[in-house]
Amino acid sequence: MSESLLLNSIGEFMITRRFAKRTIQTYIYWIKRYIIFNNKQHPSKLGNKEVEQYLTYLSNEENVAPGTQTIALNSLVFLYREFLGSPLSLSLNFNKSQRQAKLPVVLTKGETASLLSLVDTQHWLLANIMYGSGLRLMETVRLRVQDIDFDYMSVLVWQGKGGKNRRVTLAKELVEPLKLQIDICKKYFELDSNSMHYQGVWLPFALKKKYPTAAKEFGWHYLFPSARLSRDPHDNNKVRRHHIDESSLQKAIKKSAKLAHIEKVVSCHTLRHSFATHLLQRGADIRTVQEQLGHSDIRTTQIYTHVIQAGANGVRSPLSDL
């Protein structure tokens, strides 16, 4: 089997098991790199030794971050255990990446306000939710109408990073804009419902099985729908309305940062970093911030305390004594 045929087979294998699109893309990427590293030999002819050599190479030669090395390992564990049916050893011996994580890029409150004020109308609410609730990019674009809880002023995040669910804060300033956005969703929904070709919104396999009619219920539809209907290639080309393309939001944030003359390297994730840092600066407990961000390990959240301590709120420079 050629390399491309093998990768296509792995992709189809993952699709039938309802893996997320991004997970499939990531695993295929690292499996392909592993095959190329081993001179395009079929993985079935390789094993623990070659996996150890590859992971060590990523650490020693490419100096990848620990998280990146872990993703590569997870991809290969899946390849051997699930696809090839030949699990790797539980005691692999390879050099673990020691590269220190970069400190996150954080905006000041003034920079944040300036950036948000310059985001175009189409993406303004998305950007404000990312900052106001500390959401990741894909958590934001995948929000469903029923994920907004006005009674408890919160946003429900389902199947975030690591498959975790959480409830996060909702800024009161976004209540009216969100209600207007839901009205827009309602118009799309009514339009689609009158089409004989429309098959409802996409749902994870388990939910679709548990709630057979949910795909055509308004609450399950995306809060930020695409302007166009499309066919779902993974489900018999059914006609659906997907969520907004995340790349358009990424471009909008970068454009706004440029317009605001912010010299820092700004991305969508910068708004999440700023959310966490600004909460801590206001005196929020680190455990509260951890819960809002959905971090499993508090050490991940503690990086934001380093951001604060590194500046004027931390060590006094000896230059100030001269």
Coordinates of C-alpha atoms in Angstrom, one line a residue:
M1 CA 0.0 0.0 0.0
S2 CA 1.4 3.4 -1.0
E3 CA 1.9 6.2 1.5
S4 CA -1.1 8.2 0.2
L5 CA -3.4 5.1 0.1
L6 CA -2.4 4.3 3.7
L7 CA -3.1 7.9 4.9
N8 CA -6.4 7.9 3.1
S9 CA -7.3 4.6 4.7
I10 CA -6.4 6.0 8.2
G11 CA -8.5 9.1 7.5
E12 CA -11.5 7.0 6.5
F13 CA -11.0 4.8 9.5
M14 CA -11.2 7.8 11.8
I15 CA -14.2 9.3 10.0
T16 CA -16.2 6.1 10.5
R17 CA -15.3 6.3 14.2
R18 CA -16.6 9.9 14.4
F19 CA -13.3 11.6 15.1
A20 CA -13.3 15.4 14.9
K21 CA -12.1 16.9 11.6
R22 CA -9.2 18.7 13.3
T23 CA -8.1 15.5 15.1
I24 CA -8.0 13.6 11.9
Q25 CA -5.9 16.3 10.2
T26 CA -3.5 16.5 13.1
Y27 CA -3.0 12.7 13.4
I28 CA -2.6 12.3 9.6
Y29 CA 0.1 15.1 9.7
W30 CA 2.2 13.4 12.4
I31 CA 1.8 9.9 11.0
K32 CA 2.9 11.1 7.6
R33 CA 6.0 12.8 9.1
Y34 CA 6.8 9.5 10.9
I35 CA 6.6 7.6 7.7
I36 CA 8.8 10.1 5.8
F37 CA 11.3 10.0 8.7
N38 CA 11.6 6.2 8.2
N39 CA 12.2 6.5 4.5
K40 CA 8.6 5.8 3.6
Q41 CA 8.5 2.3 5.1
H42 CA 5.1 0.9 6.0
P43 CA 4.5 1.4 9.7
S44 CA 3.6 -2.3 10.1
K45 CA 7.3 -3.0 9.4
L46 CA 8.3 -0.6 12.2
G47 CA 7.7 -0.6 15.9
N48 CA 8.8 0.6 19.3
K49 CA 12.4 1.3 18.4
E50 CA 11.5 3.5 15.4
V51 CA 8.9 5.4 17.4
E52 CA 11.4 6.1 20.1
Q53 CA 13.9 7.3 17.6
Y54 CA 11.4 9.6 15.9
L55 CA 10.2 11.1 19.2
T56 CA 13.8 11.6 20.3
Y57 CA 14.5 13.3 17.0
L58 CA 11.6 15.7 17.5
S59 CA 13.1 16.7 20.9
N60 CA 16.8 16.8 20.0
E61 CA 16.8 18.1 16.5
E62 CA 13.5 20.0 16.0
N63 CA 13.3 21.2 19.6
V64 CA 9.5 20.9 19.6
A65 CA 7.5 21.9 22.6
P66 CA 6.5 19.2 25.1
G67 CA 2.8 19.5 24.0
T68 CA 3.8 19.0 20.4
Q69 CA 5.8 15.9 21.2
T70 CA 2.8 14.5 23.1
I71 CA 0.5 15.1 20.1
A72 CA 3.0 13.2 17.9
L73 CA 3.1 10.3 20.4
N74 CA -0.7 10.2 20.6
S75 CA -1.0 10.0 16.8
L76 CA 1.4 7.0 16.7
V77 CA -0.3 5.3 19.7
F78 CA -3.5 5.6 17.7
L79 CA -1.9 4.3 14.5
Y80 CA -0.5 1.2 16.1
R81 CA -3.2 0.4 18.7
E82 CA -6.4 1.2 16.8
F83 CA -5.5 1.0 13.1
L84 CA -2.8 -1.6 12.9
G85 CA -4.0 -3.6 16.0
S86 CA -0.4 -3.8 17.3
P87 CA -0.1 -1.6 20.4
L88 CA 3.2 0.1 21.3
S89 CA 5.0 -0.6 24.5
L90 CA 3.7 1.2 27.6
S91 CA 7.4 1.9 28.5
L92 CA 8.7 3.7 25.5
N93 CA 12.2 5.1 26.1
F94 CA 12.8 8.5 24.3
N95 CA 14.1 11.9 25.2
K96 CA 11.3 14.1 26.4
S97 CA 11.2 17.6 25.2
Q98 CA 12.6 20.0 27.8
R99 CA 11.8 23.2 25.9
Q100 CA 10.3 25.8 28.1
A101 CA 6.8 27.0 27.2
K102 CA 6.7 30.6 25.9
L103 CA 5.1 33.2 28.1
P104 CA 1.7 34.1 26.5
V105 CA 1.2 37.3 24.6
V106 CA -1.1 39.5 26.7
L107 CA -2.7 42.8 25.8
T108 CA -3.1 45.7 28.2
K109 CA -6.7 46.6 29.0
G110 CA -6.3 49.7 26.8
E111 CA -5.0 47.6 23.9
T112 CA -7.8 45.1 24.3
A113 CA -10.4 47.9 24.2
S114 CA -8.8 49.5 21.2
L115 CA -8.6 46.1 19.3
L116 CA -12.2 45.2 20.1
S117 CA -13.5 48.6 19.0
L118 CA -11.9 48.1 15.6
V119 CA -13.2 44.6 14.8
D120 CA -15.6 44.6 11.9
T121 CA -19.3 44.2 12.5
Q122 CA -19.5 40.6 11.3
H123 CA -16.9 39.4 13.8
W124 CA -17.4 41.9 16.7
L125 CA -19.5 39.7 18.8
L126 CA -17.3 36.6 18.3
A127 CA -14.2 38.6 19.4
N128 CA -16.0 40.0 22.5
I129 CA -17.1 36.5 23.5
M130 CA -13.6 35.2 23.2
Y131 CA -12.3 38.0 25.5
G132 CA -15.3 38.3 27.7
S133 CA -15.6 34.6 28.4
G134 CA -12.1 33.3 27.8
L135 CA -13.1 30.9 25.0
R136 CA -10.8 29.3 22.5
L137 CA -11.3 30.0 18.8
M138 CA -13.1 26.7 17.9
E139 CA -15.1 26.8 21.2
T140 CA -16.5 30.2 20.0
V141 CA -17.4 29.4 16.4
R142 CA -19.0 26.0 17.5
L143 CA -21.4 27.6 20.0
R144 CA -25.0 26.5 19.6
V145 CA -28.0 28.8 20.3
Q146 CA -28.9 26.9 23.5
D147 CA -25.4 27.2 24.9
I148 CA -26.2 30.8 26.0
D149 CA -27.8 30.8 29.4
F150 CA -29.2 34.2 30.1
D151 CA -30.8 33.2 33.4
Y152 CA -27.5 32.3 34.9
M153 CA -25.4 34.7 32.8
S154 CA -23.2 32.0 31.5
V155 CA -22.0 30.2 28.4
L156 CA -21.9 26.4 28.2
V157 CA -18.9 24.9 26.5
W158 CA -19.3 21.3 25.4
Q159 CA -16.5 19.0 24.4
G160 CA -13.7 21.7 24.7
K161 CA -10.1 20.8 24.6
G162 CA -9.6 17.3 26.1
G163 CA -13.3 16.6 25.7
K164 CA -14.2 18.6 28.8
N165 CA -17.4 20.5 29.4
R166 CA -17.6 23.7 31.4
R167 CA -19.7 26.7 32.3
V168 CA -18.1 30.2 31.9
T169 CA -19.1 33.7 32.7
L170 CA -21.1 35.9 30.3
A171 CA -20.6 39.6 30.3
K172 CA -23.8 41.5 30.8
E173 CA -22.7 43.9 28.0
L174 CA -23.2 41.1 25.5
V175 CA -26.8 40.1 26.4
E176 CA -28.5 42.4 23.9
P177 CA -26.1 41.7 21.1
L178 CA -26.5 38.0 21.7
K179 CA -30.3 38.3 21.6
L180 CA -30.0 40.1 18.3
Q181 CA -27.7 37.3 17.0
I182 CA -30.2 34.7 18.0
D183 CA -32.9 36.5 16.1
I184 CA -30.6 36.3 13.0
C185 CA -30.2 32.6 13.6
K186 CA -33.9 32.2 13.8
K187 CA -34.4 33.8 10.4
Y188 CA -31.8 31.4 8.9
F189 CA -33.5 28.5 10.7
E190 CA -37.0 29.4 9.3
L191 CA -35.6 29.8 5.8
D192 CA -33.8 26.4 6.0
S193 CA -36.8 24.6 7.5
N194 CA -38.9 25.5 4.5
S195 CA -36.4 23.9 2.2
M196 CA -37.1 20.2 1.2
H197 CA -33.4 19.6 0.8
Y198 CA -32.3 20.8 4.3
Q199 CA -31.3 17.9 6.5
G200 CA -30.7 19.8 9.8
V201 CA -27.6 20.9 11.6
W202 CA -24.6 18.6 12.1
L203 CA -24.5 16.7 15.4
P204 CA -22.0 14.4 17.0
F205 CA -22.9 10.8 16.3
A206 CA -23.8 10.0 20.0
L207 CA -26.1 13.0 20.2
K208 CA -27.7 12.2 16.8
K209 CA -28.4 8.7 18.0
K210 CA -29.8 9.8 21.4
Y211 CA -31.9 12.7 20.1
P212 CA -33.1 11.7 16.6
T213 CA -35.0 14.9 16.0
A214 CA -32.4 17.3 17.5
A215 CA -30.8 18.1 14.1
K216 CA -33.9 20.1 13.1
E217 CA -34.5 21.8 16.5
F218 CA -33.6 25.5 16.7
G219 CA -31.6 25.3 19.9
W220 CA -29.1 22.9 18.4
H221 CA -28.3 25.2 15.5
Y222 CA -25.0 27.1 15.4
L223 CA -25.1 30.6 17.1
F224 CA -22.8 31.9 14.3
P225 CA -24.0 30.2 11.1
S226 CA -22.4 30.2 7.8
A227 CA -24.1 32.5 5.2
R228 CA -24.4 29.5 2.8
L229 CA -25.7 26.0 2.9
S230 CA -23.2 23.2 2.2
R231 CA -23.1 19.5 1.7
D232 CA -21.6 17.3 4.5
P233 CA -19.1 15.0 2.7
H234 CA -18.9 12.7 5.8
D235 CA -22.7 12.1 5.9
N236 CA -24.0 11.2 2.5
N237 CA -23.6 14.8 1.2
K238 CA -26.6 16.0 3.3
V239 CA -27.4 19.7 3.0
R240 CA -26.6 21.5 6.2
R241 CA -25.7 25.0 7.5
H242 CA -22.4 24.9 9.2
H243 CA -20.8 27.5 11.5
I244 CA -18.8 30.5 10.3
D245 CA -15.3 29.7 8.9
E246 CA -12.8 30.2 11.8
S247 CA -10.2 31.6 9.4
S248 CA -12.3 34.7 8.7
L249 CA -12.3 35.4 12.5
Q250 CA -8.5 34.9 12.7
K251 CA -8.0 37.4 9.8
A252 CA -10.4 39.9 11.4
I253 CA -8.4 39.9 14.7
K254 CA -5.1 40.3 13.0
K255 CA -6.5 43.1 10.9
S256 CA -7.9 44.9 14.0
A257 CA -4.6 44.6 15.8
K258 CA -2.8 46.2 12.9
L259 CA -5.4 49.0 12.8
A260 CA -4.9 49.5 16.5
H261 CA -1.1 49.8 15.9
I262 CA -0.5 47.0 18.4
E263 CA 3.1 45.8 17.9
K264 CA 2.7 42.5 19.7
V265 CA 2.0 39.3 17.8
V266 CA -1.7 39.1 18.2
S267 CA -4.0 36.1 17.5
C268 CA -7.4 34.9 18.6
H269 CA -5.8 33.1 21.5
T270 CA -4.3 36.4 22.7
L271 CA -7.8 37.4 23.8
R272 CA -8.0 34.3 26.0
H273 CA -4.6 35.0 27.5
S274 CA -5.7 38.6 28.2
F275 CA -9.0 37.4 29.8
A276 CA -7.1 35.2 32.2
T277 CA -4.4 37.8 33.1
H278 CA -6.9 40.6 33.6
L279 CA -9.0 38.4 35.9
L280 CA -6.0 37.8 38.0
Q281 CA -5.1 41.4 38.1
R282 CA -8.6 42.2 39.4
G283 CA -7.9 39.8 42.3
A284 CA -9.7 36.7 41.1
D285 CA -8.6 33.4 42.7
I286 CA -6.4 31.3 40.5
R287 CA -8.7 28.3 41.0
T288 CA -11.6 30.4 39.6
V289 CA -9.5 31.3 36.6
Q290 CA -8.5 27.6 36.2
E291 CA -12.2 26.6 36.1
Q292 CA -13.1 29.4 33.6
L293 CA -10.3 28.3 31.3
G294 CA -11.0 24.6 31.6
H295 CA -7.4 23.7 32.6
S296 CA -6.9 20.2 34.1
D297 CA -3.7 21.2 35.8
I298 CA -3.4 24.4 37.8
R299 CA 0.2 24.7 36.7
T300 CA -1.1 25.6 33.2
T301 CA -3.0 28.5 34.7
Q302 CA -0.1 29.7 36.8
I303 CA 1.7 30.8 33.7
Y304 CA -0.5 33.9 33.9
T305 CA 0.8 34.8 37.3
H306 CA 4.3 34.8 35.8
V307 CA 3.1 37.4 33.3
I308 CA 1.9 39.7 36.1
Q309 CA 5.0 39.2 38.3
A310 CA 7.4 39.8 35.5
G311 CA 6.3 43.4 35.2
A312 CA 5.8 46.4 37.5
N313 CA 3.7 44.3 39.9
G314 CA 6.7 42.0 40.6
V315 CA 10.4 42.6 41.2
R316 CA 11.6 46.2 41.5
S317 CA 14.4 47.0 39.1
P318 CA 17.7 48.1 40.6
L319 CA 17.7 50.8 37.9
S320 CA 15.0 52.6 39.9
D321 CA 17.4 53.1 42.8
L322 CA 20.0 55.0 40.7

